[in-house]
Short mmCIF file of C-alpha atoms in Angstrom, two decimals:
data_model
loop_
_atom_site.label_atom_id
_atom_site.label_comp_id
_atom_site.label_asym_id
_atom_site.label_seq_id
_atom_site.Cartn_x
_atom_site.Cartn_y
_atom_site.Cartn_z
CA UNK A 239 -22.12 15.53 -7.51
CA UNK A 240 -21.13 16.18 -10.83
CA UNK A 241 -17.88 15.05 -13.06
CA UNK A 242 -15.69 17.47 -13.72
CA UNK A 243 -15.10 19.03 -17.15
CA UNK A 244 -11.45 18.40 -17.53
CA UNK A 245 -9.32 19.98 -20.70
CA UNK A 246 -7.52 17.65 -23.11
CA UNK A 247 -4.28 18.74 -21.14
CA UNK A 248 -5.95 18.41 -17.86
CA UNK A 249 -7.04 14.87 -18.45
CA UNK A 250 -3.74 13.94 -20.00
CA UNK A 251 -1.61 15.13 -16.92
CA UNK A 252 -4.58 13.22 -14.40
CA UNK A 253 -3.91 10.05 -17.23
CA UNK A 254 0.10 10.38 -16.66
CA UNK A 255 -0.10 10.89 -12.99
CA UNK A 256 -1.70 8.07 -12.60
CA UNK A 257 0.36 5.75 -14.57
CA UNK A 258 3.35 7.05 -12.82
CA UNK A 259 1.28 6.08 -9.37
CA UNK A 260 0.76 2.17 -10.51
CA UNK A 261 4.55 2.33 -11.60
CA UNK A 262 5.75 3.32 -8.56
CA UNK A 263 3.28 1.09 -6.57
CA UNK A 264 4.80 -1.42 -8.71
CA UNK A 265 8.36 -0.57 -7.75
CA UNK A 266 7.59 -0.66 -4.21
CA UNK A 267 5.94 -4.24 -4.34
CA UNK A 268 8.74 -5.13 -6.42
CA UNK A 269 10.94 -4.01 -3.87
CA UNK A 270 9.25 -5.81 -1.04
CA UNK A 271 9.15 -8.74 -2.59
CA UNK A 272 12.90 -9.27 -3.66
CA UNK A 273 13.94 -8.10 0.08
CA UNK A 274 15.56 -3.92 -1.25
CA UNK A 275 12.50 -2.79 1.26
CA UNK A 276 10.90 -4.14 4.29
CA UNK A 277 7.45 -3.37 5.71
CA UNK A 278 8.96 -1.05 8.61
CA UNK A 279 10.83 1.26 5.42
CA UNK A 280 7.03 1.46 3.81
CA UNK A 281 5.52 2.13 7.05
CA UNK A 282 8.12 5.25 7.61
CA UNK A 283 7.15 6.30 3.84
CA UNK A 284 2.93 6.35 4.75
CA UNK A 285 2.60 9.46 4.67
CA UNK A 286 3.84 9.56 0.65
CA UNK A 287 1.05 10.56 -1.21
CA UNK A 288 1.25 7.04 -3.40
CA UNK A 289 2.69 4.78 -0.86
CA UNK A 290 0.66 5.80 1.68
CA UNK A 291 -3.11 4.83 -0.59
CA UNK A 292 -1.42 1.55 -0.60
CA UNK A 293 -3.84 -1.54 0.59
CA UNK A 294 -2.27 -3.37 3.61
CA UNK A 295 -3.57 -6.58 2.47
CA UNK A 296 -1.81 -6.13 -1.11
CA UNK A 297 1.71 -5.25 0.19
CA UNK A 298 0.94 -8.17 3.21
CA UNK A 299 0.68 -10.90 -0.10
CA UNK A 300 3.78 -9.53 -2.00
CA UNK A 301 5.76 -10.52 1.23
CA UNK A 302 7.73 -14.05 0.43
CA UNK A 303 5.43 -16.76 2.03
CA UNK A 304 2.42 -15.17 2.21
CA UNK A 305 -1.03 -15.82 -0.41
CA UNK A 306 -4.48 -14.51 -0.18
CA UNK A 307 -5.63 -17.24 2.68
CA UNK A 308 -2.61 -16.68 4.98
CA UNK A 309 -3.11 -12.59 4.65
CA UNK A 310 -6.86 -13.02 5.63
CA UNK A 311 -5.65 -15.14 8.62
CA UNK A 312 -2.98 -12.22 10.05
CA UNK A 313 -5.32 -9.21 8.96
CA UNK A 314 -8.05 -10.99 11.04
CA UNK A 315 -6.03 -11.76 13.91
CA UNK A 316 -4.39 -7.75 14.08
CA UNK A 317 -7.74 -6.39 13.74
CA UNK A 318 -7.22 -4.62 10.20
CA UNK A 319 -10.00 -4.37 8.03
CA UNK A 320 -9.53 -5.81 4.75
CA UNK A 321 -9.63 -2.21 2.95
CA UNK A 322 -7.14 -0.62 5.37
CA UNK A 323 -4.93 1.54 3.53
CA UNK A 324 -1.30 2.11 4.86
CA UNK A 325 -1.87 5.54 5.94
CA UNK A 326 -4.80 4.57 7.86
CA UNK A 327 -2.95 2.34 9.83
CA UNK A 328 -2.55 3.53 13.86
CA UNK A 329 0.48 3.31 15.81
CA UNK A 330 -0.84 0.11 17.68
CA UNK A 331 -2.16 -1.70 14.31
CA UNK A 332 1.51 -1.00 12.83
CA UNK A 333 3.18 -2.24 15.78
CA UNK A 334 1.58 -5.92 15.76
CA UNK A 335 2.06 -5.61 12.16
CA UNK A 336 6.03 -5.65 12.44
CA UNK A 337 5.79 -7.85 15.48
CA UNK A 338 3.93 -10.56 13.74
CA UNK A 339 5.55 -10.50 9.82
CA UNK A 340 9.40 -10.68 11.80
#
């Protein structure tokens, strides 16, 4: 499949779209980390266009207490693959989730 030709403006609105994405992911891990949001207010946002593309393991490590080795150890144990995004997440998988970062 073939690249796209894009237009100066069309590549410049794809550049800033973008940037405002990794802002706002920012702001959200941010947000998790200093306690403003908790994993059950993200998980009622999934379906967000930019919240939702959101890795599970990434926003699991922003939580206070948690590194790489003890996100490995609860994504293992729920069953979510290591590239799960947060839309991708079923109602079961999000439901040990909460139940086991209480």
């Amino acid at each position: 499949m073939a690249i796209p030709q894009l237009t100066p403006e069309e590549r410049a609105a794809a550049l800033e779209k973008a940037k405002q994405a990794r802002i706002l992911r920012a702001q959200v891990r941010e947000d998790l980390k200093s306690g403003k949001l908790s994993l059950e207010d993200l998980l009622e946002k999934k379906d967000d266009e930019v919240i939702g593309r959101m890795k599970v393991s990434t926003l699991i490590e922003t939580m206070p207490g948690y590194g790489k080795a003890k996100t490995e150890k609860v994504m293992a144990e729920l069953n979510i693959a290591p590239s799960r995004r947060l839309r991708g997440l079923g109602k079961r998988q999000e439901a040990a989730l909460l139940e086991r970062l209480k």
